Structure formats: structure tokens, C-alpha cells
mmCIF file of C-alpha atoms and ligand atoms in Angstrom:
data_model
loop_
_atom_site.group_PDB
_atom_site.id
_atom_site.type_symbol
_atom_site.label_atom_id
_atom_site.label_comp_id
_atom_site.label_asym_id
_atom_site.label_seq_id
_atom_site.Cartn_x
_atom_site.Cartn_y
_atom_site.Cartn_z
ATOM 1 C CA MET A 298 18.612 -47.656 12.925
ATOM 2 C CA PRO A 299 17.747 -44.587 11.052
ATOM 3 C CA PHE A 300 20.057 -41.542 11.544
ATOM 4 C CA GLY A 301 17.416 -39.088 12.962
ATOM 5 C CA ILE A 302 15.894 -41.783 15.690
ATOM 6 C CA HIS A 303 19.658 -42.554 16.590
ATOM 7 C CA GLN A 304 20.329 -38.893 17.128
ATOM 8 C CA ALA A 305 17.105 -38.406 19.288
ATOM 9 C CA LEU A 306 18.169 -41.473 21.511
ATOM 10 C CA LYS A 307 21.430 -39.973 22.019
ATOM 11 C CA VAL A 308 20.132 -36.856 23.163
ATOM 12 C CA ILE A 309 17.640 -38.658 25.453
ATOM 13 C CA VAL A 310 20.348 -40.652 27.102
ATOM 14 C CA MET A 311 22.866 -37.849 27.414
ATOM 15 C CA LYS A 312 23.160 -35.400 30.244
ATOM 16 C CA CYS A 313 23.933 -31.727 30.202
ATOM 17 C CA ARG A 314 27.068 -30.389 32.023
ATOM 18 C CA CYS A 315 24.881 -29.357 35.101
ATOM 19 C CA GLY A 316 23.662 -32.935 35.303
ATOM 20 C CA SER A 317 19.995 -32.464 34.058
ATOM 21 C CA LYS A 318 18.567 -34.319 31.118
ATOM 22 C CA ALA A 319 19.804 -33.167 27.922
ATOM 23 C CA VAL A 320 17.432 -31.950 25.253
ATOM 24 C CA TYR A 321 19.810 -30.711 22.749
ATOM 25 C CA GLU A 322 23.313 -31.629 21.078
ATOM 26 C CA ARG A 323 25.136 -28.619 19.694
ATOM 27 C CA LYS A 324 27.197 -30.896 17.336
ATOM 28 C CA THR A 325 29.919 -28.188 16.532
ATOM 29 C CA GLU A 326 31.001 -28.387 20.035
ATOM 30 C CA GLY A 327 30.015 -31.834 21.017
ATOM 31 C CA SER A 328 28.018 -30.626 24.043
ATOM 32 C CA PHE A 329 24.877 -31.398 25.401
ATOM 33 C CA TYR A 330 22.281 -29.006 26.944
ATOM 34 C CA CYS A 331 19.235 -29.285 29.016
ATOM 35 C CA ASP A 332 16.343 -26.692 28.742
ATOM 36 C CA ASP A 333 17.788 -23.997 31.272
ATOM 37 C CA CYS A 334 21.512 -24.288 29.888
ATOM 38 C CA LEU A 335 20.369 -24.077 26.228
ATOM 39 C CA ALA A 336 18.363 -21.097 26.896
ATOM 40 C CA ARG A 337 21.180 -19.464 28.710
ATOM 41 C CA GLN A 338 23.429 -20.122 25.817
ATOM 42 C CA VAL A 339 21.152 -18.749 23.213
ATOM 43 C CA GLU A 340 20.887 -15.450 25.309
ATOM 44 C CA LYS A 341 24.676 -15.414 25.452
ATOM 45 C CA ARG A 342 25.124 -15.488 21.830
ATOM 46 C CA PHE A 343 22.271 -12.837 21.278
ATOM 47 C CA GLN A 344 23.971 -10.676 23.797
ATOM 48 C CA LYS A 345 27.426 -11.249 22.172
ATOM 49 C CA THR A 346 26.121 -10.336 18.736
ATOM 50 C CA ILE A 347 24.660 -7.208 20.040
ATOM 51 C CA SER A 348 27.740 -6.125 21.922
ATOM 52 C CA GLU A 349 30.263 -7.138 19.229
ATOM 53 C CA ASN A 350 28.318 -5.229 16.494
ATOM 54 C CA LYS A 351 27.142 -2.434 18.854
ATOM 55 C CA LEU A 352 23.709 -2.946 17.775
ATOM 56 C CA VAL A 353 21.828 -1.449 20.664
ATOM 57 C CA LYS A 354 22.567 1.499 22.708
ATOM 58 C CA ALA A 355 20.612 3.530 25.288
ATOM 59 C CA GLY A 356 18.258 5.899 23.822
ATOM 60 C CA ASP A 357 17.411 3.799 20.868
ATOM 61 C CA THR A 358 13.843 3.385 19.707
ATOM 62 C CA ILE A 359 13.588 -0.129 18.208
ATOM 63 C CA ALA A 360 10.691 -1.349 15.925
ATOM 64 C CA VAL A 361 10.844 -5.207 15.914
ATOM 65 C CA ALA A 362 9.374 -6.633 12.761
ATOM 66 C CA LEU A 363 7.015 -9.251 14.411
ATOM 67 C CA SER A 364 5.551 -11.945 12.131
ATOM 68 C CA GLY A 365 4.302 -14.107 14.799
ATOM 69 C CA GLY A 366 6.723 -16.892 13.944
ATOM 70 C CA LYS A 367 9.541 -18.404 16.431
ATOM 71 C CA ASP A 368 12.418 -16.016 15.091
ATOM 72 C CA SER A 369 10.833 -12.588 15.504
ATOM 73 C CA SER A 370 8.790 -13.556 18.592
ATOM 74 C CA ALA A 371 12.051 -14.983 20.462
ATOM 75 C CA LEU A 372 14.001 -11.721 19.279
ATOM 76 C CA LEU A 373 11.039 -9.401 20.769
ATOM 77 C CA TYR A 374 11.272 -11.478 23.918
ATOM 78 C CA MET A 375 14.893 -11.260 24.328
ATOM 79 C CA LEU A 376 14.989 -7.660 23.304
ATOM 80 C CA ASN A 377 12.453 -6.787 25.846
ATOM 81 C CA ASN A 378 14.209 -8.830 28.675
ATOM 82 C CA SER A 379 17.571 -7.022 28.101
ATOM 83 C CA LYS A 380 16.618 -3.678 27.374
ATOM 84 C CA ASN A 381 17.982 -0.626 28.829
ATOM 85 C CA PRO A 382 15.349 1.586 30.670
ATOM 86 C CA LYS A 383 16.225 4.263 28.085
ATOM 87 C CA THR A 384 15.372 1.999 25.202
ATOM 88 C CA GLU A 385 12.144 2.015 23.560
ATOM 89 C CA ILE A 386 10.685 -1.030 21.709
ATOM 90 C CA PHE A 387 7.549 -1.575 19.891
ATOM 91 C CA ALA A 388 6.430 -4.175 17.321
ATOM 92 C CA ILE A 389 5.178 -3.837 13.769
ATOM 93 C CA SER A 390 3.229 -6.766 11.914
ATOM 94 C CA ILE A 391 2.103 -6.863 8.520
ATOM 95 C CA ASP A 392 -1.087 -8.503 7.129
ATOM 96 C CA GLU A 393 -0.036 -9.546 3.810
ATOM 97 C CA GLY A 394 -3.292 -10.869 2.748
ATOM 98 C CA ILE A 395 -2.533 -14.739 2.951
ATOM 99 C CA ARG A 396 -5.142 -17.122 3.809
ATOM 100 C CA GLY A 397 -4.573 -18.339 7.493
ATOM 101 C CA ARG A 398 -2.374 -15.368 8.281
ATOM 102 C CA GLY A 399 -4.802 -14.560 11.047
ATOM 103 C CA ILE A 400 -3.595 -17.085 13.517
ATOM 104 C CA CYS A 401 0.000 -15.694 13.413
ATOM 105 C CA LEU A 402 -1.073 -12.246 13.807
ATOM 106 C CA GLU A 403 -3.076 -13.314 16.667
ATOM 107 C CA LYS A 404 -0.167 -14.864 18.323
ATOM 108 C CA ALA A 405 1.868 -11.726 17.844
ATOM 109 C CA SER A 406 -0.812 -9.666 19.667
ATOM 110 C CA CYS A 407 -0.780 -12.172 22.442
ATOM 111 C CA LEU A 408 2.834 -11.960 22.637
ATOM 112 C CA THR A 409 2.962 -7.876 22.610
ATOM 113 C CA LYS A 410 -0.023 -7.791 25.267
ATOM 114 C CA LYS A 411 1.951 -10.327 27.599
ATOM 115 C CA LEU A 412 5.063 -8.272 27.417
ATOM 116 C CA GLY A 413 3.313 -4.839 27.534
ATOM 117 C CA ILE A 414 4.592 -3.726 24.277
ATOM 118 C CA ARG A 415 2.959 -1.302 21.765
ATOM 119 C CA HIS A 416 1.900 -3.336 18.638
ATOM 120 C CA PHE A 417 1.123 -1.641 15.240
ATOM 121 C CA ILE A 418 -0.283 -3.944 12.281
ATOM 122 C CA PHE A 419 -0.617 -2.684 8.699
ATOM 123 C CA SER A 420 -2.014 -4.270 5.775
ATOM 124 C CA PHE A 421 -0.934 -4.576 2.223
ATOM 125 C CA GLU A 422 -4.573 -4.156 1.251
ATOM 126 C CA GLU A 423 -4.910 -0.859 2.783
ATOM 127 C CA GLU A 424 -1.480 0.594 2.206
ATOM 128 C CA LEU A 425 -0.867 -0.737 -1.339
ATOM 129 C CA GLY A 426 -4.404 -2.070 -2.528
ATOM 130 C CA ILE A 427 -3.277 -5.531 -3.145
ATOM 131 C CA THR A 428 -3.332 -8.907 -1.305
ATOM 132 C CA ILE A 429 -0.668 -11.479 -1.736
ATOM 133 C CA ASP A 430 -3.511 -14.180 -2.383
ATOM 134 C CA SER A 431 -4.600 -12.253 -5.404
ATOM 135 C CA ILE A 432 -1.225 -12.449 -7.060
ATOM 136 C CA LYS A 433 -1.162 -15.180 -9.747
ATOM 137 C CA ASP A 434 2.416 -15.196 -10.356
ATOM 138 C CA ARG A 435 5.127 -17.853 -9.613
ATOM 139 C CA LYS A 436 7.451 -15.017 -7.736
ATOM 140 C CA THR A 437 4.613 -14.389 -4.871
ATOM 141 C CA CYS A 438 7.434 -14.583 -2.126
ATOM 142 C CA THR A 439 9.546 -11.991 -4.060
ATOM 143 C CA TYR A 440 6.609 -9.706 -4.182
ATOM 144 C CA CYS A 441 5.985 -9.974 -0.552
ATOM 145 C CA GLY A 442 9.405 -9.738 0.585
ATOM 146 C CA VAL A 443 10.080 -6.280 -1.301
ATOM 147 C CA PHE A 444 6.444 -4.892 -0.233
ATOM 148 C CA LYS A 445 7.130 -5.842 3.463
ATOM 149 C CA ARG A 446 10.563 -4.500 3.777
ATOM 150 C CA ASN A 447 9.436 -1.236 2.262
ATOM 151 C CA LEU A 448 6.489 -1.009 4.282
ATOM 152 C CA ILE A 449 8.018 -1.969 7.344
ATOM 153 C CA ASN A 450 10.693 0.751 6.779
ATOM 154 C CA LYS A 451 8.276 3.445 6.077
ATOM 155 C CA LYS A 452 6.077 2.966 8.998
ATOM 156 C CA ALA A 453 9.128 2.201 11.307
ATOM 157 C CA ARG A 454 10.418 5.591 10.376
ATOM 158 C CA GLU A 455 7.077 7.426 10.757
ATOM 159 C CA LEU A 456 6.515 6.105 14.197
ATOM 160 C CA GLY A 457 10.042 7.527 15.151
ATOM 161 C CA ALA A 458 12.142 4.281 15.361
ATOM 162 C CA ASN A 459 15.951 4.593 14.625
ATOM 163 C CA LYS A 460 16.253 0.963 14.240
ATOM 164 C CA ILE A 461 14.466 -2.024 12.925
ATOM 165 C CA ALA A 462 15.243 -5.496 14.496
ATOM 166 C CA VAL A 463 14.639 -8.387 12.225
ATOM 167 C CA GLY A 464 14.427 -12.167 13.307
ATOM 168 C CA HIS A 465 17.080 -13.559 10.754
ATOM 169 C CA ASN A 466 18.673 -16.356 12.277
ATOM 170 C CA LEU A 467 22.117 -18.232 11.424
ATOM 171 C CA ASN A 468 20.502 -20.344 8.658
ATOM 172 C CA ASP A 469 18.655 -17.324 7.309
ATOM 173 C CA GLU A 470 21.876 -15.418 6.953
ATOM 174 C CA ALA A 471 23.627 -18.305 5.366
ATOM 175 C CA GLN A 472 20.848 -18.633 2.852
ATOM 176 C CA SER A 473 21.087 -14.995 1.957
ATOM 177 C CA ILE A 474 24.684 -15.091 1.393
ATOM 178 C CA LEU A 475 24.256 -18.198 -0.816
ATOM 179 C CA LEU A 476 21.320 -16.728 -2.626
ATOM 180 C CA ASN A 477 23.155 -13.415 -3.537
ATOM 181 C CA PHE A 478 26.209 -15.410 -4.550
ATOM 182 C CA LEU A 479 24.077 -17.796 -6.842
ATOM 183 C CA ARG A 480 22.394 -14.592 -8.338
ATOM 184 C CA GLY A 481 25.784 -12.882 -8.916
ATOM 185 C CA ASP A 482 24.145 -9.929 -7.061
ATOM 186 C CA CYS A 483 27.197 -8.033 -5.617
ATOM 187 C CA ASN A 484 24.937 -4.995 -4.423
ATOM 188 C CA HIS A 485 22.902 -6.980 -2.193
ATOM 189 C CA PHE A 486 25.793 -9.329 -1.333
ATOM 190 C CA GLN A 487 27.814 -6.459 0.217
ATOM 191 C CA ARG A 488 24.898 -5.347 2.304
ATOM 192 C CA LEU A 489 24.520 -8.310 4.498
ATOM 193 C CA GLY A 490 25.663 -8.654 7.950
ATOM 194 C CA ALA A 491 24.483 -7.685 11.419
ATOM 195 C CA ASP A 492 24.322 -4.075 10.820
ATOM 196 C CA PRO A 493 23.900 -3.448 6.964
ATOM 197 C CA VAL A 494 23.253 -0.167 5.394
ATOM 198 C CA LYS A 495 23.182 3.439 6.706
ATOM 199 C CA ASP A 496 20.991 5.969 5.194
ATOM 200 C CA LYS A 497 18.794 8.807 6.481
ATOM 201 C CA LYS A 498 15.546 7.231 5.002
ATOM 202 C CA PHE A 499 16.504 3.690 5.263
ATOM 203 C CA VAL A 500 15.967 2.811 9.170
ATOM 204 C CA HIS A 501 18.937 1.025 10.356
ATOM 205 C CA ARG A 502 18.209 -2.815 10.332
ATOM 206 C CA ILE A 503 19.598 -4.893 13.025
ATOM 207 C CA LYS A 504 19.944 -8.673 13.173
ATOM 208 C CA PRO A 505 20.597 -9.791 16.634
ATOM 209 C CA LEU A 506 19.879 -13.509 15.924
ATOM 210 C CA ARG A 507 22.058 -13.989 13.016
ATOM 211 C CA ASP A 508 24.691 -16.141 14.969
ATOM 212 C CA ILE A 509 22.004 -18.447 16.637
ATOM 213 C CA PRO A 510 20.952 -21.463 14.498
ATOM 214 C CA GLU A 511 17.286 -22.045 13.710
ATOM 215 C CA ALA A 512 17.246 -25.330 15.688
ATOM 216 C CA GLU A 513 18.075 -23.415 18.907
ATOM 217 C CA ILE A 514 15.596 -20.692 18.311
ATOM 218 C CA VAL A 515 12.896 -23.333 17.894
ATOM 219 C CA LEU A 516 13.807 -24.671 21.286
ATOM 220 C CA TYR A 517 14.173 -21.326 22.813
ATOM 221 C CA ALA A 518 10.838 -20.399 22.128
ATOM 222 C CA ARG A 519 9.392 -23.627 23.429
ATOM 223 C CA ILE A 520 11.418 -23.643 26.607
ATOM 224 C CA LYS A 521 10.338 -19.781 27.346
ATOM 225 C CA LYS A 522 6.726 -20.526 26.320
ATOM 226 C CA ILE A 523 6.642 -17.575 24.100
ATOM 227 C CA PRO A 524 3.481 -17.356 21.991
ATOM 228 C CA HIS A 525 4.117 -18.032 18.249
ATOM 229 C CA ILE A 526 3.182 -20.210 15.411
ATOM 230 C CA ASN A 527 5.597 -22.519 13.445
ATOM 231 C CA ARG A 528 4.534 -22.589 9.855
ATOM 232 C CA ARG A 529 6.110 -21.776 6.591
ATOM 233 C CA CYS A 530 4.806 -19.357 4.025
ATOM 234 C CA ILE A 531 2.239 -21.262 1.580
ATOM 235 C CA TYR A 532 3.794 -19.694 -1.296
ATOM 236 C CA SER A 533 7.524 -20.770 -0.693
ATOM 237 C CA TYR A 534 7.305 -24.185 -1.874
ATOM 238 C CA ASP A 535 8.765 -23.149 -5.353
ATOM 239 C CA ASN A 536 11.464 -20.573 -4.921
ATOM 240 C CA GLN A 537 15.089 -20.514 -5.137
ATOM 241 C CA ARG A 538 15.305 -19.708 -1.228
ATOM 242 C CA ARG A 539 13.365 -22.822 -0.445
ATOM 243 C CA ASP A 540 15.870 -25.078 -2.427
ATOM 244 C CA ILE A 541 18.864 -23.419 -0.812
ATOM 245 C CA LEU A 542 17.477 -23.782 2.433
ATOM 246 C CA ASN A 543 16.958 -27.629 1.762
ATOM 247 C CA MET A 544 20.510 -27.827 0.600
ATOM 248 C CA LEU A 545 22.034 -26.310 3.639
ATOM 249 C CA ASP A 546 19.882 -28.530 5.947
ATOM 250 C CA SER A 547 21.165 -31.819 4.273
ATOM 251 C CA LEU A 548 24.878 -30.140 4.415
ATOM 252 C CA GLU A 549 24.545 -29.321 8.042
ATOM 253 C CA LYS A 550 23.435 -32.742 9.103
ATOM 254 C CA LYS A 551 26.156 -34.212 7.083
ATOM 255 C CA TYR A 552 28.956 -31.800 8.021
ATOM 256 C CA PRO A 553 28.038 -29.985 11.273
ATOM 257 C CA GLY A 554 29.207 -26.524 11.185
ATOM 258 C CA THR A 555 28.659 -25.614 7.575
ATOM 259 C CA ILE A 556 26.058 -22.995 8.182
ATOM 260 C CA PHE A 557 28.390 -21.369 10.824
ATOM 261 C CA GLN A 558 31.315 -21.306 8.539
ATOM 262 C CA ILE A 559 29.352 -19.833 5.497
ATOM 263 C CA VAL A 560 28.459 -16.905 7.777
ATOM 264 C CA LYS A 561 31.879 -16.677 9.349
ATOM 265 C CA PHE A 562 33.628 -16.647 5.775
ATOM 266 C CA TYR A 563 31.062 -13.942 4.663
ATOM 267 C CA ASP A 564 32.224 -11.887 7.796
ATOM 268 C CA ARG A 565 35.819 -12.277 6.873
ATOM 269 C CA ILE A 566 35.579 -11.326 3.361
ATOM 270 C CA LYS A 567 33.154 -8.546 3.941
ATOM 271 C CA PRO A 568 35.551 -5.742 4.355
ATOM 272 C CA LEU A 569 36.973 -6.806 0.902
ATOM 273 C CA VAL A 570 33.853 -6.824 -1.018
ATOM 274 C CA SER A 571 32.081 -3.749 0.546
ATOM 275 C CA LYS A 572 33.032 -0.550 -1.443
ATOM 276 C CA SER A 573 32.614 1.651 1.609
ATOM 277 C CA ASP A 574 31.019 1.697 5.000
ATOM 278 C CA LYS A 575 28.084 3.645 3.535
ATOM 279 C CA VAL A 576 26.284 1.905 0.624
ATOM 280 C CA SER A 577 24.431 4.597 -1.317
ATOM 281 C CA ILE A 578 20.862 3.499 -2.379
ATOM 282 C CA GLY A 579 19.117 6.500 -3.933
ATOM 283 C CA TYR A 580 15.470 7.543 -3.265
ATOM 284 C CA CYS A 581 12.359 6.536 -5.697
ATOM 285 C CA ASP A 582 11.143 9.129 -7.947
ATOM 286 C CA ARG A 583 7.599 7.921 -7.585
ATOM 287 C CA CYS A 584 7.304 7.086 -3.698
ATOM 288 C CA GLY A 585 10.347 8.905 -2.388
ATOM 289 C CA GLU A 586 11.464 5.965 -0.462
ATOM 290 C CA PRO A 587 14.937 4.270 -0.517
ATOM 291 C CA GLY A 588 15.749 2.026 -3.327
ATOM 292 C CA GLY A 589 16.920 3.808 -6.640
ATOM 293 C CA LYS A 590 15.323 5.869 -9.276
ATOM 294 C CA LEU A 591 12.190 3.643 -9.350
ATOM 295 C CA CYS A 592 12.352 1.383 -6.146
ATOM 296 C CA LYS A 593 11.766 -2.244 -6.230
ATOM 297 C CA SER A 594 8.582 -2.034 -4.825
ATOM 298 C CA CYS A 595 7.178 0.571 -7.534
ATOM 299 C CA GLN A 596 8.717 -1.640 -10.135
ATOM 300 C CA LEU A 597 6.691 -4.615 -8.950
ATOM 301 C CA LEU A 598 3.463 -2.792 -8.125
ATOM 302 C CA THR A 599 3.644 -1.645 -11.801
ATOM 303 C CA GLU A 600 4.328 -5.247 -13.013
ATOM 304 C CA LEU A 601 1.304 -6.462 -11.071
ATOM 305 C CA LYS A 602 -0.987 -3.763 -12.372
ATOM 306 C CA LYS A 603 -0.008 -4.899 -15.985
ATOM 307 C CA LEU A 604 -0.809 -8.325 -15.187
ATOM 308 C CA SER A 605 -4.296 -7.539 -13.501
HETATM 309 FE FE1 FES B 763 4.949 -13.728 1.994
HETATM 310 FE FE2 FES B 763 6.151 -16.108 0.981
HETATM 311 S S1 FES B 763 4.222 -14.668 0.454
HETATM 312 S S2 FES B 763 6.881 -14.738 2.535
HETATM 313 ZN ZN1 ZN B 764 8.972 3.597 -5.188
#
């Protein structure tokens, strides 16, 4: 019997501790969970990451980077449900100019309306004069990631946020750790974690989902009926990130707990690899945003202009 079918049947016949039908096996613990118990477990981990890393405090204004996908949608939902009355939350979405992206933005709007949260949408076309679809280069996702990070940071700061919450889950975090390791990028490597960089122009980025596996977030979003869309970027087929993700997926299937161990290992060595608590990033001479003498976003925009 193929491995996948065997696993699915195992979950179907097993029961959760509460006696209800199991929908998920957390292999690292050997435990089975029903819908309700799994949702509670996910929320428990989310709260634990927040409190252990002191990610949120009363009086914060948090901009949630909302793509319309499962991770950022679940993040907005949980942050909103658990927020202190003195904490303000709003959402920022970016229209990168990718065909078919409209449906994700519609889901994002649907969720923010449902939760009664302010929602701001900015487009690359209006802000940077480019669309991702118009880039004829193999590094499309790299351009997109850099532009998106910079634009969200700038807009969140202008809108008065003191924190940006991003939906990186456990798998994303393990992937970023390995990616920076394989690229020998010590600078980015030491900036990972739940609570990475502190700088007056760089809005404090927090990752409350970084201890939750992707599979649990997929189920959580379904259990809570959170409007979202599950699709991968159409340009991500040919990049190093995708290869690392596929490798991690197969290692996790064969050796459950691998992804968790990579992230925990990083957390243990982080104090040894960080030069100081405050990583200095400098400001761009051209746009004034954080990121060195010529920030990555301005470097890539210059490259694109040369290519066109
Ligand atoms: Fe935006 Fe791939 S092009 S994530
Ligand atoms: Zn710049």
C-alpha cells in the first residue's frame, strides 16, 4: 500500500484524546488530534511563541502583511482573536502585478471585512512603476520578495505601525535558515528568528507562526473557515528556495521532526553567530530606506531599467 494512503487511513481510524475522530497526526509526538483539539494546539503554540519572545504588547500598532494565502490569513485571524483592546491591528496587501493575483486580494479583502479590520492595498505598478509579469528574468521571485519587503516596511511605517507581523511558518523558517547557510550569507543568517532586527526606520518584524508546521496551518485555516487561497507563486518553480522546500518536505516525511530540529538548532546557535542584539543596516542614499548605501530594492530597480 502506498505510504500516503497508509497514513491517511491511519488518521481516519485513529481517535483524538478527546474521543472524537482524528484528522491529523502530529508525528513528532505520536499524537492524533480532531479538528477542535488541533485548532487549540495551534493557538497554544502561537501564544507560546508570542509570550516567550515578547512579540506583542498592549499599545502596539501591528501591520499584518496579508497576501490572501493560508499563513498570513491565519495569522491575522489569530492575532485579532487574541488581541488586547489597547492593541491596534490593520492589514497591508501588495498587488505585485502577477496574473491571477486578483483572487488572492479578494480573499484578503473578504477576511478583513469579516473581522472589521482596516485594509490597505498598494501596487508595484503605482509605487515602483513595474509589474512582476513584465520582468523577463529568472530571478523574478527575488525581485518580488525584495520590493515587497521594502514597500510593506515603508507603508507600515507611514501608517503608524510599530510592528509588522508576517506569516512565516516553521517550514518557511527552516527553509530560510538553510538558504542563508547554503549561500554563505552570514548577515541575513544572523537576522532570522521570531524577532529579528531593531532599527528606527525598519519596522520591527515579528513572526508569531514560526513554530507552527505548515500542515497544521493548512488545517487550521480550513477548520476555522478562514477565507484564503492556497496557491504557490507561478514564478517560484525555478529557484533555490523551492528546491530547499522540496528537500525539506521529503526529509520531514522520512524523518519526522527534522524541520523543527533545524529551527531549534538555529535558536541555540543564534546567540553565538549574532554580533550584537542590534544589527546595523544603514540607509540607502537614493530612497532613504534601510538597507545600506544603495538598498537592494534600488539596486534591483536599476538592474531592471538596464534590462528593459
Ligand atoms: Fe512574488 Fe514569486 S514573484 S513571490
Ligand atoms: Zn533605496
